[in-house]
Amino acid sequence: MTHARAGNLGSAQEKVKEVLDIAANGM
């Protein structure tokens, strides 16, 4: 889901944000 290469940190942050959003939707 990473369309742009912002570095490992950016990728990790995006992934964490997506997971948090999914968790929020699940709850």
Tab-separated table of C-alpha atoms in Angstrom:
chain	number	residue	atom	x	y	z
A	1	MET	CA	0.000	0.000	0.000
A	2	THR	CA	3.087	2.194	-0.025
A	3	HIS	CA	2.871	4.156	-3.261
A	4	ALA	CA	5.786	6.438	-2.367
A	5	ARG	CA	9.174	5.530	-0.902
A	6	ALA	CA	9.576	7.687	2.210
A	7	GLY	CA	12.048	5.348	3.911
A	8	ASN	CA	11.538	2.522	6.377
A	9	LEU	CA	10.337	4.953	9.050
A	10	GLY	CA	7.671	6.446	6.792
A	11	SER	CA	6.558	2.994	5.648
A	12	ALA	CA	6.319	1.760	9.229
A	13	GLN	CA	4.327	4.834	10.263
A	14	GLU	CA	1.893	4.366	7.385
A	15	LYS	CA	1.448	0.693	8.234
A	16	VAL	CA	0.832	1.501	11.902
A	17	LYS	CA	-1.721	4.143	10.958
A	18	GLU	CA	-3.532	1.692	8.680
A	19	VAL	CA	-3.594	-0.963	11.402
A	20	LEU	CA	-4.932	1.548	13.924
A	21	ASP	CA	-7.645	2.651	11.500
A	22	ILE	CA	-8.657	-0.963	10.844
A	23	ALA	CA	-8.736	-1.674	14.586
A	24	ALA	CA	-10.880	1.415	15.185
A	25	ASN	CA	-13.304	0.311	12.468
A	26	GLY	CA	-13.431	-3.192	13.946
A	27	MET	CA	-14.276	-1.774	17.360
